[in-house]
Amino acid sequence: MRVLLDECVDSRLAGYFGELTVATVVGQGWSGITNGKLLALAQQKFDVFVTVDRNLSFQQHLPRFDLAALMPRTIEQLSVAPKGAITSIGV
C-alpha cells in the first residue's frame, strides 16, 4: 500500500505507518498544486491520501478518484485525553 501525506500533514507522521510506503506532497515536488489536480496525480501512484483539510470533501467529489482519503480525527479525542498521559488515536 502506498500512502501520500498532504502538505498540511507533518511529515514526521510517516514513521507511524510501519512497513507501508509513505511519501509526502512536498517530496513528490507537488507543493502548491490545488486539490483536484493533486488528487488526480496522487491516484496514479498512491492508494491512500492523508490530509487534515476538513474542507476537502466539500471541495472535491471524492468518489471520482481511485484513491482512499484519510482524515485523522484528533479533535474528538481532546475531551477524553487524560492529562499526564499519552493518548494513542491509532494510525
MMTF fields as JSON, N, C-alpha, C and O atoms, coordinates in Angstrom:
{
  "mmtfVersion": "1.0.0",
  "mmtfProducer": "UNKNOWN",
  "numBonds": 363,
  "numAtoms": 364,
  "numGroups": 91,
  "numChains": 1,
  "numModels": 1,
  "chainsPerModel": [1],
  "groupsPerChain": [91],
  "chainIdList": ["A"],
  "bondAtomList": [4, 2, 8, 6, 12, 10, 16, 14, 20, 18, 24, 22, 28, 26, 32, 30, 36, 34, 40, 38, 44, 42, 48, 46, 52, 50, 56, 54, 60, 58, 64, 62, 68, 66, 72, 70, 76, 74, 80, 78, 84, 82, 88, 86, 92, 90, 96, 94, 100, 98, 104, 102, 108, 106, 112, 110, 116, 114, 120, 118, 124, 122, 128, 126, 132, 130, 136, 134, 140, 138, 144, 142, 148, 146, 152, 150, 156, 154, 160, 158, 164, 162, 168, 166, 172, 170, 176, 174, 180, 178, 184, 182, 188, 186, 192, 190, 196, 194, 200, 198, 204, 202, 208, 206, 212, 210, 216, 214, 220, 218, 224, 222, 228, 226, 232, 230, 236, 234, 240, 238, 244, 242, 248, 246, 252, 250, 256, 254, 260, 258, 264, 262, 268, 266, 272, 270, 276, 274, 280, 278, 284, 282, 288, 286, 292, 290, 296, 294, 300, 298, 304, 302, 308, 306, 312, 310, 316, 314, 320, 318, 324, 322, 328, 326, 332, 330, 336, 334, 340, 338, 344, 342, 348, 346, 352, 350, 356, 354, 360, 358],
  "bondOrderList": [1, 1, 1, 1, 1, 1, 1, 1, 1, 1, 1, 1, 1, 1, 1, 1, 1, 1, 1, 1, 1, 1, 1, 1, 1, 1, 1, 1, 1, 1, 1, 1, 1, 1, 1, 1, 1, 1, 1, 1, 1, 1, 1, 1, 1, 1, 1, 1, 1, 1, 1, 1, 1, 1, 1, 1, 1, 1, 1, 1, 1, 1, 1, 1, 1, 1, 1, 1, 1, 1, 1, 1, 1, 1, 1, 1, 1, 1, 1, 1, 1, 1, 1, 1, 1, 1, 1, 1, 1, 1],
  "groupList": [{"groupName": "MET", "atomNameList": ["N", "CA", "C", "O"], "elementList": ["N", "C", "C", "O"], "formalChargeList": [0, 0, 0, 0], "bondAtomList": [1, 0, 2, 1, 3, 2], "bondOrderList": [1, 1, 2], "singleLetterCode": "M", "chemCompType": "L-PEPTIDE LINKING"}, {"groupName": "ARG", "atomNameList": ["N", "CA", "C", "O"], "elementList": ["N", "C", "C", "O"], "formalChargeList": [0, 0, 0, 0], "bondAtomList": [1, 0, 2, 1, 3, 2], "bondOrderList": [1, 1, 2], "singleLetterCode": "R", "chemCompType": "L-PEPTIDE LINKING"}, {"groupName": "VAL", "atomNameList": ["N", "CA", "C", "O"], "elementList": ["N", "C", "C", "O"], "formalChargeList": [0, 0, 0, 0], "bondAtomList": [1, 0, 2, 1, 3, 2], "bondOrderList": [1, 1, 2], "singleLetterCode": "V", "chemCompType": "L-PEPTIDE LINKING"}, {"groupName": "LEU", "atomNameList": ["N", "CA", "C", "O"], "elementList": ["N", "C", "C", "O"], "formalChargeList": [0, 0, 0, 0], "bondAtomList": [1, 0, 2, 1, 3, 2], "bondOrderList": [1, 1, 2], "singleLetterCode": "L", "chemCompType": "L-PEPTIDE LINKING"}, {"groupName": "ASP", "atomNameList": ["N", "CA", "C", "O"], "elementList": ["N", "C", "C", "O"], "formalChargeList": [0, 0, 0, 0], "bondAtomList": [1, 0, 2, 1, 3, 2], "bondOrderList": [1, 1, 2], "singleLetterCode": "D", "chemCompType": "L-PEPTIDE LINKING"}, {"groupName": "GLU", "atomNameList": ["N", "CA", "C", "O"], "elementList": ["N", "C", "C", "O"], "formalChargeList": [0, 0, 0, 0], "bondAtomList": [1, 0, 2, 1, 3, 2], "bondOrderList": [1, 1, 2], "singleLetterCode": "E", "chemCompType": "L-PEPTIDE LINKING"}, {"groupName": "CYS", "atomNameList": ["N", "CA", "C", "O"], "elementList": ["N", "C", "C", "O"], "formalChargeList": [0, 0, 0, 0], "bondAtomList": [1, 0, 2, 1, 3, 2], "bondOrderList": [1, 1, 2], "singleLetterCode": "C", "chemCompType": "L-PEPTIDE LINKING"}, {"groupName": "SER", "atomNameList": ["N", "CA", "C", "O"], "elementList": ["N", "C", "C", "O"], "formalChargeList": [0, 0, 0, 0], "bondAtomList": [1, 0, 2, 1, 3, 2], "bondOrderList": [1, 1, 2], "singleLetterCode": "S", "chemCompType": "L-PEPTIDE LINKING"}, {"groupName": "ALA", "atomNameList": ["N", "CA", "C", "O"], "elementList": ["N", "C", "C", "O"], "formalChargeList": [0, 0, 0, 0], "bondAtomList": [1, 0, 2, 1, 3, 2], "bondOrderList": [1, 1, 2], "singleLetterCode": "A", "chemCompType": "L-PEPTIDE LINKING"}, {"groupName": "GLY", "atomNameList": ["N", "CA", "C", "O"], "elementList": ["N", "C", "C", "O"], "formalChargeList": [0, 0, 0, 0], "bondAtomList": [1, 0, 2, 1, 3, 2], "bondOrderList": [1, 1, 2], "singleLetterCode": "G", "chemCompType": "PEPTIDE LINKING"}, {"groupName": "TYR", "atomNameList": ["N", "CA", "C", "O"], "elementList": ["N", "C", "C", "O"], "formalChargeList": [0, 0, 0, 0], "bondAtomList": [1, 0, 2, 1, 3, 2], "bondOrderList": [1, 1, 2], "singleLetterCode": "Y", "chemCompType": "L-PEPTIDE LINKING"}, {"groupName": "PHE", "atomNameList": ["N", "CA", "C", "O"], "elementList": ["N", "C", "C", "O"], "formalChargeList": [0, 0, 0, 0], "bondAtomList": [1, 0, 2, 1, 3, 2], "bondOrderList": [1, 1, 2], "singleLetterCode": "F", "chemCompType": "L-PEPTIDE LINKING"}, {"groupName": "THR", "atomNameList": ["N", "CA", "C", "O"], "elementList": ["N", "C", "C", "O"], "formalChargeList": [0, 0, 0, 0], "bondAtomList": [1, 0, 2, 1, 3, 2], "bondOrderList": [1, 1, 2], "singleLetterCode": "T", "chemCompType": "L-PEPTIDE LINKING"}, {"groupName": "GLN", "atomNameList": ["N", "CA", "C", "O"], "elementList": ["N", "C", "C", "O"], "formalChargeList": [0, 0, 0, 0], "bondAtomList": [1, 0, 2, 1, 3, 2], "bondOrderList": [1, 1, 2], "singleLetterCode": "Q", "chemCompType": "L-PEPTIDE LINKING"}, {"groupName": "TRP", "atomNameList": ["N", "CA", "C", "O"], "elementList": ["N", "C", "C", "O"], "formalChargeList": [0, 0, 0, 0], "bondAtomList": [1, 0, 2, 1, 3, 2], "bondOrderList": [1, 1, 2], "singleLetterCode": "W", "chemCompType": "L-PEPTIDE LINKING"}, {"groupName": "ILE", "atomNameList": ["N", "CA", "C", "O"], "elementList": ["N", "C", "C", "O"], "formalChargeList": [0, 0, 0, 0], "bondAtomList": [1, 0, 2, 1, 3, 2], "bondOrderList": [1, 1, 2], "singleLetterCode": "I", "chemCompType": "L-PEPTIDE LINKING"}, {"groupName": "ASN", "atomNameList": ["N", "CA", "C", "O"], "elementList": ["N", "C", "C", "O"], "formalChargeList": [0, 0, 0, 0], "bondAtomList": [1, 0, 2, 1, 3, 2], "bondOrderList": [1, 1, 2], "singleLetterCode": "N", "chemCompType": "L-PEPTIDE LINKING"}, {"groupName": "LYS", "atomNameList": ["N", "CA", "C", "O"], "elementList": ["N", "C", "C", "O"], "formalChargeList": [0, 0, 0, 0], "bondAtomList": [1, 0, 2, 1, 3, 2], "bondOrderList": [1, 1, 2], "singleLetterCode": "K", "chemCompType": "L-PEPTIDE LINKING"}, {"groupName": "HIS", "atomNameList": ["N", "CA", "C", "O"], "elementList": ["N", "C", "C", "O"], "formalChargeList": [0, 0, 0, 0], "bondAtomList": [1, 0, 2, 1, 3, 2], "bondOrderList": [1, 1, 2], "singleLetterCode": "H", "chemCompType": "L-PEPTIDE LINKING"}, {"groupName": "PRO", "atomNameList": ["N", "CA", "C", "O"], "elementList": ["N", "C", "C", "O"], "formalChargeList": [0, 0, 0, 0], "bondAtomList": [1, 0, 2, 1, 3, 2], "bondOrderList": [1, 1, 2], "singleLetterCode": "P", "chemCompType": "L-PEPTIDE LINKING"}],
  "groupTypeList": [0, 1, 2, 3, 3, 4, 5, 6, 2, 4, 7, 1, 3, 8, 9, 10, 11, 9, 5, 3, 12, 2, 8, 12, 2, 2, 9, 13, 9, 14, 7, 9, 15, 12, 16, 9, 17, 3, 3, 8, 3, 8, 13, 13, 17, 11, 4, 2, 11, 2, 12, 2, 4, 1, 16, 3, 7, 11, 13, 13, 18, 3, 19, 1, 11, 4, 3, 8, 8, 3, 0, 19, 1, 12, 15, 5, 13, 3, 7, 2, 8, 19, 17, 9, 8, 15, 12, 7, 15, 9, 2],
  "groupIdList": [1, 2, 3, 4, 5, 6, 7, 8, 9, 10, 11, 12, 13, 14, 15, 16, 17, 18, 19, 20, 21, 22, 23, 24, 25, 26, 27, 28, 29, 30, 31, 32, 33, 34, 35, 36, 37, 38, 39, 40, 41, 42, 43, 44, 45, 46, 47, 48, 49, 50, 51, 52, 53, 54, 55, 56, 57, 58, 59, 60, 61, 62, 63, 64, 65, 66, 67, 68, 69, 70, 71, 72, 73, 74, 75, 76, 77, 78, 79, 80, 81, 82, 83, 84, 85, 86, 87, 88, 89, 90, 91],
  "secStructList": [7, 3, 3, 3, 3, 7, 6, 6, 1, 7, 4, 4, 4, 4, 4, 4, 4, 6, 6, 1, 3, 3, 3, 3, 6, 6, 6, 6, 6, 7, 6, 6, 7, 7, 2, 2, 2, 2, 2, 2, 2, 2, 2, 2, 2, 7, 1, 3, 3, 3, 7, 7, 7, 6, 6, 2, 2, 2, 2, 1, 7, 4, 4, 4, 1, 1, 1, 3, 3, 3, 7, 7, 7, 7, 4, 4, 4, 4, 4, 6, 7, 7, 6, 6, 1, 7, 7, 7, 7, 7, 7],
  "xCoordList": [0.85, 0.0, 0.894, 1.883, 0.528, 1.296, 0.472, -0.676, 1.083, 0.397, 1.049, 2.275, 0.214, 0.703, 0.205, -0.995, 1.13, 0.772, 0.643, 1.541, -0.466, -0.728, 0.274, 0.929, 0.388, 1.28, 0.956, 1.854, -0.314, -0.736, -0.535, -0.882, 0.016, 0.283, 1.778, 2.598, 2.123, 3.528, 4.182, 3.676, 5.282, 5.948, 6.447, 6.69, 6.602, 7.041, 6.006, 6.325, 4.768, 3.724, 4.06, 3.56, 4.886, 5.255, 5.812, 5.606, 6.503, 7.095, 6.096, 6.471, 4.841, 3.812, 3.052, 2.114, 3.437, 2.745, 3.454, 3.139, 4.401, 5.075, 5.769, 6.545, 5.483, 6.152, 5.55, 6.038, 4.503, 3.88, 4.816, 5.657, 4.671, 5.438, 4.741, 3.584, 5.452, 4.864, 5.704, 6.932, 5.028, 5.678, 4.906, 3.799, 5.499, 4.835, 4.603, 5.287, 3.631, 3.362, 4.616, 4.977, 5.275, 6.492, 7.577, 8.236, 7.756, 8.767, 8.524, 9.466, 7.268, 6.918, 7.098, 6.989, 7.376, 7.507, 6.174, 6.078, 5.13, 3.776, 3.278, 2.072, 4.167, 3.767, 2.976, 3.324, 1.914, 1.127, 0.111, -0.65, 0.083, -0.902, -2.262, -2.368, -3.283, -4.619, -5.19, -4.752, -6.169, -6.696, -7.131, -6.763, -7.898, -8.369, -7.224, -7.2, -6.281, -5.124, -4.242, -3.692, -4.111, -3.296, -3.861, -3.113, -5.156, -5.783, -5.665, -5.483, -5.768, -5.616, -4.201, -4.025, -3.21, -1.832, -1.636, -1.032, -2.149, -1.959, -2.542, -1.938, -3.687, -4.331, -3.511, -3.719, -2.596, -1.75, -0.634, -0.15, -0.22, 0.922, 0.623, 1.414, -0.522, -0.791, -2.163, -3.039, -2.322, -3.591, -4.371, -5.601, -3.633, -4.245, -3.682, -2.483, -4.555, -4.169, -4.562, -5.738, -3.571, -3.822, -3.769, -2.795, -4.831, -4.917, -5.615, -6.327, -5.414, -6.189, -7.07, -7.65, -7.163, -8.001, -9.466, -9.934, -10.168, -11.56, -12.511, -13.665, -12.046, -12.887, -12.774, -13.525, -11.853, -11.617, -12.884, -13.153, -13.654, -14.862, -15.931, -16.822, -15.846, -16.793, -16.301, -17.097, -14.989, -14.394, -14.253, -14.211, -14.179, -13.949, -14.985, -15.465, -15.321, -16.213, -15.303, -14.859, -15.033, -14.031, -14.292, -13.327, -15.551, -15.763, -15.195, -15.027, -14.905, -14.367, -12.873, -12.311, -12.243, -10.817, -10.613, -11.316, -9.656, -9.319, -8.278, -7.119, -8.73, -7.836, -8.658, -9.724, -8.175, -8.844, -8.324, -7.118, -9.21, -8.81, -8.98, -10.032, -7.949, -7.957, -7.773, -6.823, -8.673, -8.592, -8.565, -9.601, -7.393, -7.319, -8.265, -8.357, -8.956, -9.92, -9.3, -9.462, -8.601, -7.915, -8.677, -8.589, -9.404, -10.112, -11.083, -11.26, -11.717, -12.694, -12.046, -12.717, -10.762, -10.055, -9.705, -9.358, -9.788, -9.398, -10.213, -9.672, -11.493, -12.342, -12.105, -12.472, -11.502, -11.282, -9.808, -9.482, -8.929, -7.498, -7.125, -7.297, -6.612, -6.247, -4.95, -4.049, -4.862, -3.636, -2.573, -2.879, -1.338, -0.235, -0.069, 0.652, -0.72, -0.625, -0.646, -1.068, -0.19, -0.245, -1.469, -1.68, -2.266, -3.448, -3.161, -2.909, -3.197, -2.989, -4.319, -5.317, -4.337, -5.585, -5.593, -6.586, -4.521, -4.467, -4.148, -4.782, -3.178, -2.792, -2.638, -2.314],
  "yCoordList": [-1.178, 0.0, 1.238, 1.309, 2.197, 3.435, 4.598, 4.801, 5.358, 6.434, 7.769, 7.883, 8.776, 10.129, 11.058, 11.121, 11.788, 12.773, 14.144, 14.59, 14.804, 16.144, 17.138, 16.853, 18.296, 19.356, 19.782, 20.145, 19.741, 20.215, 19.163, 19.406, 18.01, 16.945, 16.932, 16.928, 16.925, 16.89, 15.622, 14.517, 15.783, 14.647, 13.608, 12.462, 13.985, 13.016, 11.924, 10.876, 12.162, 11.146, 9.904, 8.814, 10.063, 8.942, 7.766, 6.612, 8.042, 6.991, 6.102, 5.045, 6.497, 5.734, 4.765, 4.108, 4.672, 3.787, 2.449, 1.697, 2.156, 0.861, 0.589, 1.41, -0.572, -1.028, -0.462, -0.757, 0.343, 0.904, 1.9, 2.513, 2.057, 3.047, 4.392, 4.552, 5.36, 6.673, 7.755, 7.745, 8.684, 9.827, 11.084, 11.009, 12.222, 13.498, 14.261, 14.046, 15.147, 16.011, 16.815, 16.955, 17.339, 18.124, 17.263, 17.688, 16.056, 15.147, 14.749, 14.443, 14.754, 14.429, 15.63, 15.502, 16.807, 18.015, 18.612, 19.346, 18.287, 18.721, 19.868, 20.105, 20.562, 21.672, 22.713, 23.058, 23.205, 24.272, 23.831, 24.657, 22.553, 22.065, 21.985, 21.474, 22.48, 22.512, 21.105, 20.17, 20.971, 19.665, 18.772, 17.598, 19.294, 18.467, 17.894, 16.699, 18.741, 18.289, 17.376, 16.395, 17.704, 16.896, 15.485, 14.509, 15.373, 14.056, 13.26, 12.043, 13.941, 13.266, 12.702, 11.584, 13.467, 12.979, 11.841, 10.817, 12.035, 11.058, 9.696, 8.67, 9.669, 8.385, 7.542, 6.333, 8.17, 7.436, 6.658, 5.66, 7.113, 6.497, 5.984, 5.226, 6.392, 6.088, 5.452, 5.55, 4.8, 4.161, 4.98, 4.943, 5.731, 6.477, 7.892, 8.099, 8.86, 10.265, 10.699, 10.656, 11.12, 11.54, 13.059, 13.675, 13.661, 15.115, 15.513, 14.708, 16.733, 17.288, 18.426, 19.172, 18.55, 19.568, 19.136, 18.339, 19.659, 19.259, 19.744, 19.319, 20.61, 21.106, 20.26, 20.469, 19.316, 18.532, 17.86, 17.882, 17.271, 16.557, 17.5, 17.071, 18.778, 19.761, 20.356, 20.809, 20.349, 20.954, 19.981, 20.399, 18.687, 17.685, 16.575, 16.246, 16.007, 14.845, 13.615, 13.089, 13.167, 12.135, 10.802, 10.136, 10.375, 9.092, 9.03, 7.937, 10.153, 10.117, 9.777, 9.543, 9.752, 9.437, 8.004, 7.534, 7.323, 5.955, 6.02, 5.646, 6.507, 6.82, 6.91, 7.526, 6.308, 6.46, 7.73, 7.98, 8.527, 9.735, 9.473, 9.013, 9.766, 9.533, 10.858, 11.591, 11.165, 12.387, 12.004, 11.647, 12.074, 11.716, 12.574, 13.788, 11.926, 12.625, 12.792, 11.942, 13.882, 14.093, 15.016, 14.859, 15.949, 16.938, 16.256, 16.703, 15.166, 14.468, 13.828, 13.589, 13.552, 12.901, 13.869, 13.431, 15.149, 16.129, 16.014, 16.179, 15.737, 15.681, 14.43, 14.403, 13.394, 12.155, 11.895, 10.928, 12.728, 12.53, 12.974, 14.142, 12.042, 12.409, 13.21, 12.984, 14.128, 14.904, 13.986, 13.082, 14.229, 13.442, 12.084, 11.234, 11.866, 10.581, 10.801, 11.85, 9.803, 9.844, 9.071, 7.935, 9.673, 9.013, 8.611, 9.468, 7.315, 6.823, 6.851, 6.328, 7.462, 7.543, 6.593, 6.509, 5.89, 4.896, 5.489, 6.448, 4.92, 5.311, 4.047, 4.097],
  "zCoordList": [0.0, 0.0, 0.0, 0.729, -0.823, -0.959, -0.421, -0.815, 0.489, 1.209, 0.863, 0.83, 0.606, 0.344, 1.433, 1.699, 2.072, 3.09, 2.445, 1.729, 2.698, 2.178, 2.761, 3.763, 2.133, 2.615, 4.039, 4.798, 4.402, 5.718, 6.817, 7.973, 6.47, 7.437, 7.728, 6.81, 9.006, 9.406, 8.85, 9.051, 8.165, 7.519, 8.515, 8.137, 9.775, 10.786, 11.018, 11.578, 10.591, 10.715, 9.881, 10.161, 8.882, 8.007, 8.798, 8.421, 9.871, 10.684, 11.394, 11.9, 11.447, 12.152, 11.247, 11.698, 10.008, 9.076, 8.893, 7.971, 9.762, 9.734, 8.416, 7.927, 7.845, 6.628, 5.339, 4.248, 5.457, 4.256, 3.582, 4.24, 2.294, 1.549, 1.712, 1.323, 2.292, 2.572, 1.904, 1.987, 1.243, 0.612, 0.999, 1.533, 0.726, 1.014, -0.29, -1.291, -0.245, -1.399, -1.729, -2.897, -0.707, -0.917, -1.558, -2.506, -1.036, -1.569, -3.015, -3.746, -3.428, -4.811, -5.737, -6.957, -5.147, -5.955, -6.355, -7.338, -5.574, -5.901, -5.009, -4.932, -4.353, -3.48, -4.26, -5.389, -3.644, -4.24, -5.278, -5.78, -5.608, -6.578, -5.893, -4.778, -6.545, -5.943, -5.795, -6.465, -4.912, -4.526, -5.683, -5.718, -6.621, -7.726, -8.544, -8.835, -8.913, -9.682, -8.84, -9.342, -7.561, -6.658, -6.518, -6.584, -6.327, -6.203, -7.502, -7.471, -8.634, -9.925, -10.079, -10.564, -9.671, -9.704, -8.707, -9.025, -7.511, -6.437, -6.79, -6.478, -7.426, -7.732, -8.716, -8.822, -9.423, -10.366, -9.676, -10.21, -8.483, -7.806, -6.402, -5.84, -5.822, -4.42, -4.232, -5.091, -3.088, -2.734, -1.716, -1.685, -0.873, 0.23, 0.26, 0.067, 0.502, 0.649, 2.053, 2.415, 2.85, 4.228, 4.29, 3.858, 4.834, 4.929, 6.222, 6.822, 6.642, 7.755, 7.249, 8.038, 5.939, 5.302, 5.389, 4.576, 6.361, 6.597, 5.495, 5.447, 4.633, 3.537, 2.274, 1.321, 2.258, 1.049, 0.532, -0.669, 1.422, 0.98, 0.435, -0.298, 0.788, 0.264, -1.057, -1.878, -1.248, -2.436, -3.604, -4.761, -3.302, -4.339, -4.252, -3.168, -5.386, -5.427, -5.344, -6.365, -4.117, -3.878, -4.583, -4.957, -4.784, -5.471, -6.894, -7.436, -7.492, -8.86, -8.895, -9.965, -7.734, -7.665, -7.185, -6.291, -7.78, -7.389, -6.271, -6.449, -5.118, -4.017, -2.74, -2.729, -1.677, -0.381, 0.277, 0.273, 0.837, 1.556, 3.047, 3.489, 3.81, 5.249, 5.965, 5.69, 6.876, 7.655, 9.139, 9.7, 9.779, 11.196, 12.034, 11.848, 12.947, 13.804, 15.189, 16.064, 15.369, 16.644, 17.576, 18.794, 17.056, 17.875, 18.829, 19.962, 18.371, 19.201, 20.424, 21.428, 20.347, 21.448, 22.574, 23.671, 22.329, 23.345, 24.624, 25.717, 24.505, 25.696, 26.532, 27.707, 25.955, 26.709, 27.005, 27.693, 26.503, 26.728, 28.142, 28.49, 28.961, 30.333, 30.373, 29.566, 31.295, 31.484, 32.076, 32.853, 31.702, 32.234, 31.579, 32.1, 30.451, 29.762, 28.253, 27.766, 27.54, 26.08, 25.631, 26.056, 24.782, 24.241, 22.803, 21.955, 22.524, 21.161, 20.431, 20.928, 19.252, 18.5, 17.323, 16.6, 17.122, 16.057, 14.711, 14.27, 14.072, 12.722, 11.929, 10.743]
}
